[in-house]
Coordinates of C-alpha atoms in Angstrom, one line a residue:
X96 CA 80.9 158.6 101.7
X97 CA 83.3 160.2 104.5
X98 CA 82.8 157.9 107.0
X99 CA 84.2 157.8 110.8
X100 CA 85.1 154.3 112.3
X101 CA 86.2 154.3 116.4
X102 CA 87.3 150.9 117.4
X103 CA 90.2 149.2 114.9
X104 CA 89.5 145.7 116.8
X105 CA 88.1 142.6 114.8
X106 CA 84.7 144.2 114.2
X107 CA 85.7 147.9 113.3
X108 CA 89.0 146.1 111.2
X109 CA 86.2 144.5 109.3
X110 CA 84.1 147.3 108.3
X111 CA 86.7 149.8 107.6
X112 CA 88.4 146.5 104.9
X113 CA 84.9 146.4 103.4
X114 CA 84.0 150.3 103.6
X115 CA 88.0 151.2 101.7
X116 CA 87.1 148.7 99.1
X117 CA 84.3 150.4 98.1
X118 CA 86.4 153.3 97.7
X119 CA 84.5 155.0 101.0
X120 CA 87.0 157.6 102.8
X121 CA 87.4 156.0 105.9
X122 CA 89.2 157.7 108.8
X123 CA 90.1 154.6 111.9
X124 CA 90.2 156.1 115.5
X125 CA 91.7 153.5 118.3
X126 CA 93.8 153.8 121.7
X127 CA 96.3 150.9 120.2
X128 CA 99.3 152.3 118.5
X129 CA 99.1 148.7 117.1
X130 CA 96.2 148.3 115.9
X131 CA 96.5 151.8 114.0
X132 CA 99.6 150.4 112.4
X133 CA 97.9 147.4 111.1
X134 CA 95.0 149.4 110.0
X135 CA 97.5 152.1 107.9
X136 CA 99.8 149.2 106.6
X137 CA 97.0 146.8 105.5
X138 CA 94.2 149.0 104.3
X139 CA 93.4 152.3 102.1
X140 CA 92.7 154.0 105.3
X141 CA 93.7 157.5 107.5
X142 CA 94.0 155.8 111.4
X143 CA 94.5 158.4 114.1
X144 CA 95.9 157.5 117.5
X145 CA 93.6 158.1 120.4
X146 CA 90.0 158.1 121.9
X147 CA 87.4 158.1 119.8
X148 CA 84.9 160.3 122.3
X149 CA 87.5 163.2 122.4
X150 CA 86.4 166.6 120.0
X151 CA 90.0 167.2 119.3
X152 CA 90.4 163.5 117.6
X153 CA 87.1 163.3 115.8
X154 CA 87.8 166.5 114.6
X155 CA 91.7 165.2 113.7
X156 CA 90.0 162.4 111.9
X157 CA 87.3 164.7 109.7
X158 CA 84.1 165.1 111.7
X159 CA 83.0 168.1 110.5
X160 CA 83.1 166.4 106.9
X161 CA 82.0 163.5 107.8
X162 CA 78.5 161.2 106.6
X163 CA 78.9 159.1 109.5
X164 CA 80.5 157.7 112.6
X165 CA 80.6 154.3 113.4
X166 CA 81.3 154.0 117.3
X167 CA 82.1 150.0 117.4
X168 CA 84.6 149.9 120.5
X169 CA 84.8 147.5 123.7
X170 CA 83.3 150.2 126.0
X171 CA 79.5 151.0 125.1
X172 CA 79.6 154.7 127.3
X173 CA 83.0 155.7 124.8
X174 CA 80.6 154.7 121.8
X175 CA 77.3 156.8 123.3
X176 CA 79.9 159.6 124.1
X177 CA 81.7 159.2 120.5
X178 CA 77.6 159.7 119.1
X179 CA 76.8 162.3 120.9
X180 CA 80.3 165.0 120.7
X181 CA 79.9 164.1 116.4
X182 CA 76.1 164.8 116.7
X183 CA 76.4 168.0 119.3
X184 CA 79.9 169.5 118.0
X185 CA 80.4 168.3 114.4
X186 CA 76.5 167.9 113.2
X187 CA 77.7 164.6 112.1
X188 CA 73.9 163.0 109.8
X189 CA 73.9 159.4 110.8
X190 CA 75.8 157.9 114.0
X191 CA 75.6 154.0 115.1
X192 CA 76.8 152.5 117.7
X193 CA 77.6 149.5 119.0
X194 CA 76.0 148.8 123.1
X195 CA 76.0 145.2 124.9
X196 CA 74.7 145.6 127.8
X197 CA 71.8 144.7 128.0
X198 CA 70.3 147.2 130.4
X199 CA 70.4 150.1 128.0
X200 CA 68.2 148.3 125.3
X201 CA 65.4 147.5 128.1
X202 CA 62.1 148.7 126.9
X203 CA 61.4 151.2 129.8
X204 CA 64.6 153.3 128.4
X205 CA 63.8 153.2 124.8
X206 CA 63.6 156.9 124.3
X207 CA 67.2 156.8 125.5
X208 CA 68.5 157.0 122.2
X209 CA 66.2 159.7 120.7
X210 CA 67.5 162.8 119.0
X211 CA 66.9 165.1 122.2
X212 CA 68.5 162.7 124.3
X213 CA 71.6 160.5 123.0
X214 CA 71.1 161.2 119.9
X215 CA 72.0 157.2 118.3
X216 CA 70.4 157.0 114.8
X217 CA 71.2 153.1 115.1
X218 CA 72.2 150.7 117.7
X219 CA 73.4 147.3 117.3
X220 CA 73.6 145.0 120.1
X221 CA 75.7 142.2 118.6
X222 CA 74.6 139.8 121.2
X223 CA 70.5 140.1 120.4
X224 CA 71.5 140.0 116.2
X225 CA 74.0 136.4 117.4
X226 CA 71.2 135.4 119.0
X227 CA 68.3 135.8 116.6
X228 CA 70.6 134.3 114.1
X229 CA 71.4 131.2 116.4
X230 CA 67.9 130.6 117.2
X231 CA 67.2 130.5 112.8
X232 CA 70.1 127.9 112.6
X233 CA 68.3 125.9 115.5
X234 CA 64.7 126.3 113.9
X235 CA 66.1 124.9 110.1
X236 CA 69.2 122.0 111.3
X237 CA 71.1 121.6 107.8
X238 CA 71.2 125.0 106.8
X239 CA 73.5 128.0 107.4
X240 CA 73.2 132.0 106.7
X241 CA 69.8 132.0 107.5
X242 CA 67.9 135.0 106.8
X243 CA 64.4 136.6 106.6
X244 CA 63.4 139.3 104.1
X245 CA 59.9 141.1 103.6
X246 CA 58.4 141.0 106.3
X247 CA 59.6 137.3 107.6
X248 CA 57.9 136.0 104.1
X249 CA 61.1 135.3 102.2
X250 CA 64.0 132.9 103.8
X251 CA 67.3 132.9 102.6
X252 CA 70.1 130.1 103.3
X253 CA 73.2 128.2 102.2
X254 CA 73.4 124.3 102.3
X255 CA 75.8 121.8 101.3
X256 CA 74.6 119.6 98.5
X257 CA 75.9 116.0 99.6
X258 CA 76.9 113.3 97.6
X259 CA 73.1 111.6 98.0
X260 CA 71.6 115.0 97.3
X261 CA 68.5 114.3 94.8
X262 CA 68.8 117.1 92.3
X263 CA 72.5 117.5 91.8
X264 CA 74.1 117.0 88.4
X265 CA 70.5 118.5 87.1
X266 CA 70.6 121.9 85.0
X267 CA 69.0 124.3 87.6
X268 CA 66.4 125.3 84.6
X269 CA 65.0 121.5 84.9
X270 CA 64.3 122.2 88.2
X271 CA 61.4 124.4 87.7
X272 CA 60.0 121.9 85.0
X273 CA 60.2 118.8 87.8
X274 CA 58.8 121.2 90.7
X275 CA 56.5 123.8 89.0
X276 CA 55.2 125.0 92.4
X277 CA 58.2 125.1 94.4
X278 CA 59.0 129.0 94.7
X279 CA 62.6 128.1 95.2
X280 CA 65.3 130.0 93.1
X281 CA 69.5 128.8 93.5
X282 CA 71.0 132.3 93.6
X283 CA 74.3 131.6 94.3
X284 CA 77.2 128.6 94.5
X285 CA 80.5 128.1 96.5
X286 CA 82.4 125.4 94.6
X287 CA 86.0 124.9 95.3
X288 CA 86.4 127.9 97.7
X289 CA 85.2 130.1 94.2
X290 CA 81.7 131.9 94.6
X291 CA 79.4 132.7 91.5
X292 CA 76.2 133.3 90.7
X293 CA 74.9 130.4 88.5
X294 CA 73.0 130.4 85.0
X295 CA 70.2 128.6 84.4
X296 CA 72.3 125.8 82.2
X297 CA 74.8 124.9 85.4
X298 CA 74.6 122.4 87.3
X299 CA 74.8 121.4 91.0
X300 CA 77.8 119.3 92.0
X301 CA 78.7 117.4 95.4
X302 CA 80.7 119.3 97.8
X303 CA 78.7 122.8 96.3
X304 CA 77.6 125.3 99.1
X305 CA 74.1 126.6 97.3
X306 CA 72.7 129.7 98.3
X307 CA 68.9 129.3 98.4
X308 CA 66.0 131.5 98.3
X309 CA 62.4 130.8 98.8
X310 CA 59.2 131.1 101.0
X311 CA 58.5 130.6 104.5
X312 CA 56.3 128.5 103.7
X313 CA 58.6 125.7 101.2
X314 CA 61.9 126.1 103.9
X315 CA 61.1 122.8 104.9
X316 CA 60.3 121.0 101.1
X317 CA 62.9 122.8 99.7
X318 CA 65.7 121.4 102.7
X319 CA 64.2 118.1 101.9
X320 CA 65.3 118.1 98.2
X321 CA 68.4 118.8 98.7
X322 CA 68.8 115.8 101.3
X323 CA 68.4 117.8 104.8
X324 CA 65.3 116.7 105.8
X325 CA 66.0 116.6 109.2
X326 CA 63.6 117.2 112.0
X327 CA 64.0 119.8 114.7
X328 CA 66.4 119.5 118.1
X329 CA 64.8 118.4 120.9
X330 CA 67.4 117.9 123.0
X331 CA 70.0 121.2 123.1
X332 CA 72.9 121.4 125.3
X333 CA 74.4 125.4 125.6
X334 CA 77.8 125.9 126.6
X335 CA 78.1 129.5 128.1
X336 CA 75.2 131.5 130.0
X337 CA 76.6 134.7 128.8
X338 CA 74.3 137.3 126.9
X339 CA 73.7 135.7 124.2
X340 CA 73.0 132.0 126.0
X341 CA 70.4 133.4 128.1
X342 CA 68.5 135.2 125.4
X343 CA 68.8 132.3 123.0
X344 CA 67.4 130.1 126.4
X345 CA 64.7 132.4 127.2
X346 CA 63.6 132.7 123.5
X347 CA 63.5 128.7 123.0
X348 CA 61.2 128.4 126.3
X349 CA 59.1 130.8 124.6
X350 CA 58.4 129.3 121.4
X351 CA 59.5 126.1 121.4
X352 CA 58.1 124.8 125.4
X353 CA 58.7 121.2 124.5
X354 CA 62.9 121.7 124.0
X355 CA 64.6 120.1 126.8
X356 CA 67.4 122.4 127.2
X357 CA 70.8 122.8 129.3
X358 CA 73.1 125.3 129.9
X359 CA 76.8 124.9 130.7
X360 CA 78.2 128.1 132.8
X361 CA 81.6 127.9 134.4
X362 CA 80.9 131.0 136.5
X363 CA 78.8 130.1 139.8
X364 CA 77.2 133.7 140.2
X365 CA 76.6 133.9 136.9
X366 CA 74.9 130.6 137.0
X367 CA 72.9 131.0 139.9
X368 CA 71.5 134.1 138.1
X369 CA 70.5 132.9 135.1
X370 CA 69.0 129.7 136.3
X371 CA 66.7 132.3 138.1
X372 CA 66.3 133.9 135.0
X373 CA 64.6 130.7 133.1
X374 CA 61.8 128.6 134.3
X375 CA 62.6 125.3 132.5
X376 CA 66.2 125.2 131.5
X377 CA 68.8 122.9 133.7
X378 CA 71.7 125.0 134.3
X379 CA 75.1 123.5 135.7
X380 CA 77.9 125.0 136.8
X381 CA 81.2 124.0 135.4
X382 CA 83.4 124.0 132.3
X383 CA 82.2 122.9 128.7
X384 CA 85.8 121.0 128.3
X385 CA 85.0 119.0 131.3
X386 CA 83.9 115.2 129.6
X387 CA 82.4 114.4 133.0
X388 CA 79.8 116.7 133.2
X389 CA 78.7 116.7 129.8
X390 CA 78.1 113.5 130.4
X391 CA 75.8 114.9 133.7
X392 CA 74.1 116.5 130.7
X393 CA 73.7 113.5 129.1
X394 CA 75.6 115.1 126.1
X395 CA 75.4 111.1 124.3
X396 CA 71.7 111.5 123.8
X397 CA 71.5 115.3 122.7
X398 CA 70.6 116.4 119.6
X399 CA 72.6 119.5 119.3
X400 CA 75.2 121.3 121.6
X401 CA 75.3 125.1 120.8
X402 CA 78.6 126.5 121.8
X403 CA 78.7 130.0 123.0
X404 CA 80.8 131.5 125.3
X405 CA 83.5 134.2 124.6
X406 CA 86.3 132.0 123.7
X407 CA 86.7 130.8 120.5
X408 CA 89.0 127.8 121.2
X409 CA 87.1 126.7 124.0
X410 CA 84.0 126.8 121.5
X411 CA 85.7 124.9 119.4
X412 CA 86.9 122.5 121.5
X413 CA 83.5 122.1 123.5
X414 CA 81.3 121.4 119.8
X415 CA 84.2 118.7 119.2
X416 CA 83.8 117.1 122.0
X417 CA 80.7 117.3 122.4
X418 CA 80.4 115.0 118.7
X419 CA 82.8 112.5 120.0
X420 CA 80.8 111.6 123.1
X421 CA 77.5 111.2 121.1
X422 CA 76.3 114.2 120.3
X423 CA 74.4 114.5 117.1
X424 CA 75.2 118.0 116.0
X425 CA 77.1 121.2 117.0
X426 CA 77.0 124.7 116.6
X427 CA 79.9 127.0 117.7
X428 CA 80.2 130.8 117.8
X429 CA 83.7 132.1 116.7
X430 CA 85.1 136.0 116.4
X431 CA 88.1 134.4 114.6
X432 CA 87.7 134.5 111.2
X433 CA 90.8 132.6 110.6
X434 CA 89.6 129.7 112.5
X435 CA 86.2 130.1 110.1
X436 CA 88.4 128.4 107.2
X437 CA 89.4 124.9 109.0
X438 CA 86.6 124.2 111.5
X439 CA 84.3 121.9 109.5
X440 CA 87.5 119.6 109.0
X441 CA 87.6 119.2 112.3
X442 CA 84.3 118.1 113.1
X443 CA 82.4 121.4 113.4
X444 CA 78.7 121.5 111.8
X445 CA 78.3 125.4 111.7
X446 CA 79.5 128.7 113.3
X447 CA 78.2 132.0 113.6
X448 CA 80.4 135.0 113.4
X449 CA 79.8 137.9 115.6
X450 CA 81.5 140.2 113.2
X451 CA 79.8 139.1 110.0
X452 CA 76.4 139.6 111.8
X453 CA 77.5 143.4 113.0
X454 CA 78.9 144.3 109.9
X455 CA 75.8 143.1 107.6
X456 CA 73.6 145.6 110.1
X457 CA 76.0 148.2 109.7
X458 CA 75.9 147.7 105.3
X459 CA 72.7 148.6 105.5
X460 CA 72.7 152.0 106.7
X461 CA 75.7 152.7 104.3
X462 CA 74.0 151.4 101.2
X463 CA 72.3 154.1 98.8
X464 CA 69.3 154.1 97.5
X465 CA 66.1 152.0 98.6
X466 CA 67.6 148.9 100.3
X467 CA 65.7 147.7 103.1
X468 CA 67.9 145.0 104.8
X469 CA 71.3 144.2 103.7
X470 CA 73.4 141.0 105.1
X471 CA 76.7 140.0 104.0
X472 CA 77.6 136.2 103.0
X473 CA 80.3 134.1 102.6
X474 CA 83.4 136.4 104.7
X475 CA 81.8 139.2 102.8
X476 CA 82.4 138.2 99.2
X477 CA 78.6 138.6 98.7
X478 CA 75.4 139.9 100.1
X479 CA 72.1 139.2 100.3
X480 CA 69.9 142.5 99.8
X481 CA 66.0 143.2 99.8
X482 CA 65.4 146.5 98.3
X483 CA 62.0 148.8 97.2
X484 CA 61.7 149.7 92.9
X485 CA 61.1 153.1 92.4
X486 CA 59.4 154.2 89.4
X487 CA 62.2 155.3 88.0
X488 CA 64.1 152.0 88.7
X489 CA 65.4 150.5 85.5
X490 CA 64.0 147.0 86.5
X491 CA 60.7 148.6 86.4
X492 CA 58.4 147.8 83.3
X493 CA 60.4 145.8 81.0
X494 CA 60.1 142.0 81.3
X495 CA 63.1 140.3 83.3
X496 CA 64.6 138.6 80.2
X497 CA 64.6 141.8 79.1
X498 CA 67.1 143.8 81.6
X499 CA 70.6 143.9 81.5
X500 CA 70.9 142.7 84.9
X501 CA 75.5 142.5 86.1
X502 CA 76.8 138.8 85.8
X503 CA 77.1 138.8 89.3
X504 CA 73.6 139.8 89.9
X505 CA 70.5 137.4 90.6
X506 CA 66.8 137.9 91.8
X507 CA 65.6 135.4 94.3
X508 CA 62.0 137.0 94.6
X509 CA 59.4 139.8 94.6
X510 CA 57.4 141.0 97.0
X511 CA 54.0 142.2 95.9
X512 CA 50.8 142.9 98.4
X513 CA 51.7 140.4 100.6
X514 CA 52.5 137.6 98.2
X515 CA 55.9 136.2 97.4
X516 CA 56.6 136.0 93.2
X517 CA 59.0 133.8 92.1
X518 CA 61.7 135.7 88.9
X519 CA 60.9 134.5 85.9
X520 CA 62.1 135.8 82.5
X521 CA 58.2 137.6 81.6
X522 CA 58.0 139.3 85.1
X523 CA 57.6 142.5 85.1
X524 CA 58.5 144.4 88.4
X525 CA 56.3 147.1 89.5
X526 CA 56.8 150.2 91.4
X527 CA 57.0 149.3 95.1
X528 CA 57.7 145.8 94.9
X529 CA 60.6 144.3 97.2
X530 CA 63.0 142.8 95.4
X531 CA 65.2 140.3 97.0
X532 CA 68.8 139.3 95.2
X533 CA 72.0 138.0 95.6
X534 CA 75.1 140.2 94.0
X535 CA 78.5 139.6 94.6
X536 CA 80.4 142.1 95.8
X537 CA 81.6 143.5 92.8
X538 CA 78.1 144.0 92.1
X539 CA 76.7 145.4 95.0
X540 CA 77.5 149.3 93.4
X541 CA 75.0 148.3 90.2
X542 CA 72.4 147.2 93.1
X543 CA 72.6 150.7 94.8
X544 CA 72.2 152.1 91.4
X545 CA 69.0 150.4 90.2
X546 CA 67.4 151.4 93.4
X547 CA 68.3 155.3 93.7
X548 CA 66.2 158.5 93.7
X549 CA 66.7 159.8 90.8
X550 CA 66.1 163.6 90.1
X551 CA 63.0 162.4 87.6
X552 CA 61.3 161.3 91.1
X553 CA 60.5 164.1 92.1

């Protein structure tokens, strides 16, 4: 694909790295001289100096060639503008966008971005996909990279197997003998910073990162063999009433009214208007770092602080402190990513990564074939994919055991009328199922493959 990325900051750096190594032709549009540099030097890229809303750049940078534009700067108007001049002047087929504020996504302007109007094929507000991806990690404590598949029936997640976790040292095949009705399949396994998809013979070893894949319904049994049976936060202290901590507020008064929640703002406008915002929430006005007033918010008798403002070391800093004075857990945002690799060494529990969550929305719409949802894993070195078999798919018909499936390729379930199937080696998919997997990323291209159109389709 000839694709079209404006913005060459942390997020747009990211996509092009992952876009180049598929062998994609990227072009990189940004202001920074800099950043262009580090985009040419580092990456298999074309990066063109200037803005990416102007016709005479887009068309510098391939636009009337191009599949897509990918408009992922700091300002959401140049992105909307950088849409609409490759939609109006280059007929460019499939523009995204990246829009924060919060007042262009109200409901009352949803025809905003329609074809006849800005024409935005998909918007990604990175603070509502943080968010929704905060408020997962809050509803199942223990587990990370949680994520929902057809139709919320199928959960994804990673978890640490501890040193008092019940099933390790057990070949992974014994574990459907010892649980017949647990619909719970190991798809994948960090061990020693090395990420592979396991056999049925392997075992699970303390220290593993397991990658998990089961029902809605067995989340909770499943977290509970592997040790993490813990119950739900109760008491939740937020540091930062930006965004993304007043949605993530807003959403826990709604469906979880018994939470007793906090929020931490240093602004004082800002905090005056979001404690007007919620109904329930305490808001104070003050810094996260400040050990006196977290212990106003009683900080030694919380269950989880959930730091989330737009500063990465503060974050940091905040969930650490936040341990020390009693806290029980901590959850920190972080744009980083080369603060991801240290953090839980220094006392953090679990971060969520902006960038990961935008890039895994943007996969999706640059995957072939039938893939439904798409979400990258593990600083991109897998993904987690849910995708609908065509007739003509080469999974269909022929009994699992039977496909040549890549090594680092593994179902996790199927989808079919409304009921979740756990892979075993006699099922036989069926034309329309969803199929949820885990491939590395070397075998994301076979994915794409298996679920194409192919000419016999028609």
């Amino acid at each position: 694909m000839r694709i079209i990325i404006c913005g060459a900051g942390q997020v747009g750096f990211g996509i092009a790295e992952r876009l180049a190594a598929e062998h994609n032709d990227v072009s990189v549009i940004d202001t920074s001289e800099k950043l262009i540099h580090a985009v040419r030097d580092l990456l298999d890229v074309r990066g063109f100096v200037g803005h990416g809303s102007h016709p005479d750049v887009l068309e510098a940078a391939g636009a009337d060639e191009a599949d897509m534009i990918i408009a992922v700067t700091l300002y959401d108007e140049i992105n909307m503008v950088a849409c609409q001049v490759a939609h109006s002047l280059f007929n460019v087929p499939t523009k995204i966008a990246r829009i924060r504020a919060q007042t262009y996504l109200q409901k009352q302007y949803q025809e905003m971005f329609s074809r006849d109007n800005m024409p935005i094929d998909v918007v990604i507000s990175p603070e509502l996909e943080v968010g929704d991806m905060v408020l997962r990690r809050i509803a199942l404590p223990g587990a990370s990279d949680v994520l929902r598949f057809a139709d919320d029936k199928v959960v994804a997640f990673a978890i640490e197997c501890m040193e008092d976790c019940p099933i390790i040292n057990t070949p992974l095949k014994q574990l459907t003998d010892l649980f017949p009705d647990l619909p719970s399949t190991v798809v994948g396994v960090v061990r020693n910073d090395k990420l592979f998809v396991p056999h049925s013979e392997d075992h699970l070893l303390a220290g593993d990162l397991a990658y998990v894949v089961t029902t809605v319904e067995q989340v909770r049994r499943t977290l509970g063999l592997f040790g993490h049976d813990k119950p739900e936060a109760r008491r939740i202290i937020i540091a930062g009433g930006g965004n993304i901590g007043l949605y993530v507020a807003n959403k826990m008064e709604e469906r979880q009214p018994h939470t007793r929640l906090k929020i931490i703002e240093h602004n004082r406008e800002r905090s005056a208007f979001v404690a007007d915002e919620l109904d329930k929430t305490i808001v104070l006005n003050g810094s996260a770092l400040d050990q006196e007033l977290l212990r106003e918010a009683e900080v030694q008798d919380a269950d989880l602080m959930v730091a989330l403002t737009n500063q990465d070391q503060a974050n940091i800093l905040s969930g650490i402190m936040a341990k020390r004075l009693g806290c029980k857990s901590n959850m920190v945002l972080i744009n980083n990513s080369a603060y991801q690799e240290f953090i839980h060494t220094v006392g953090i529990d679990s971060y969520v990564s902006p960038k990961n969550v935008t890039i895994s929305k943007i996969l999706q719409q640059v995957r072939r074939g039938r893939i439904r949802s798409v979400h990258s894993v593990y600083d991109g070195r897998a993904e987690l994919i849910e995708a609908e078999a065509l007739e003509t798919s080469p999974l269909v018909g022929a009994p699992l055991r039977n496909i040549d499936l890549p090594a680092g390729l593994r179902v996790g379930a199927v989808y079919r009328d409304g009921k979740v199937i756990k892979p075993h080696g006699d099922l036989h998919i069926r034309r329309n199922d969803r199929v949820v997997m885990f491939a590395t990323s070397d075998a994301v291209k076979h994915v794409e493959q298996m679920f194409r159109v192919s000419l016999d389709f028609f």
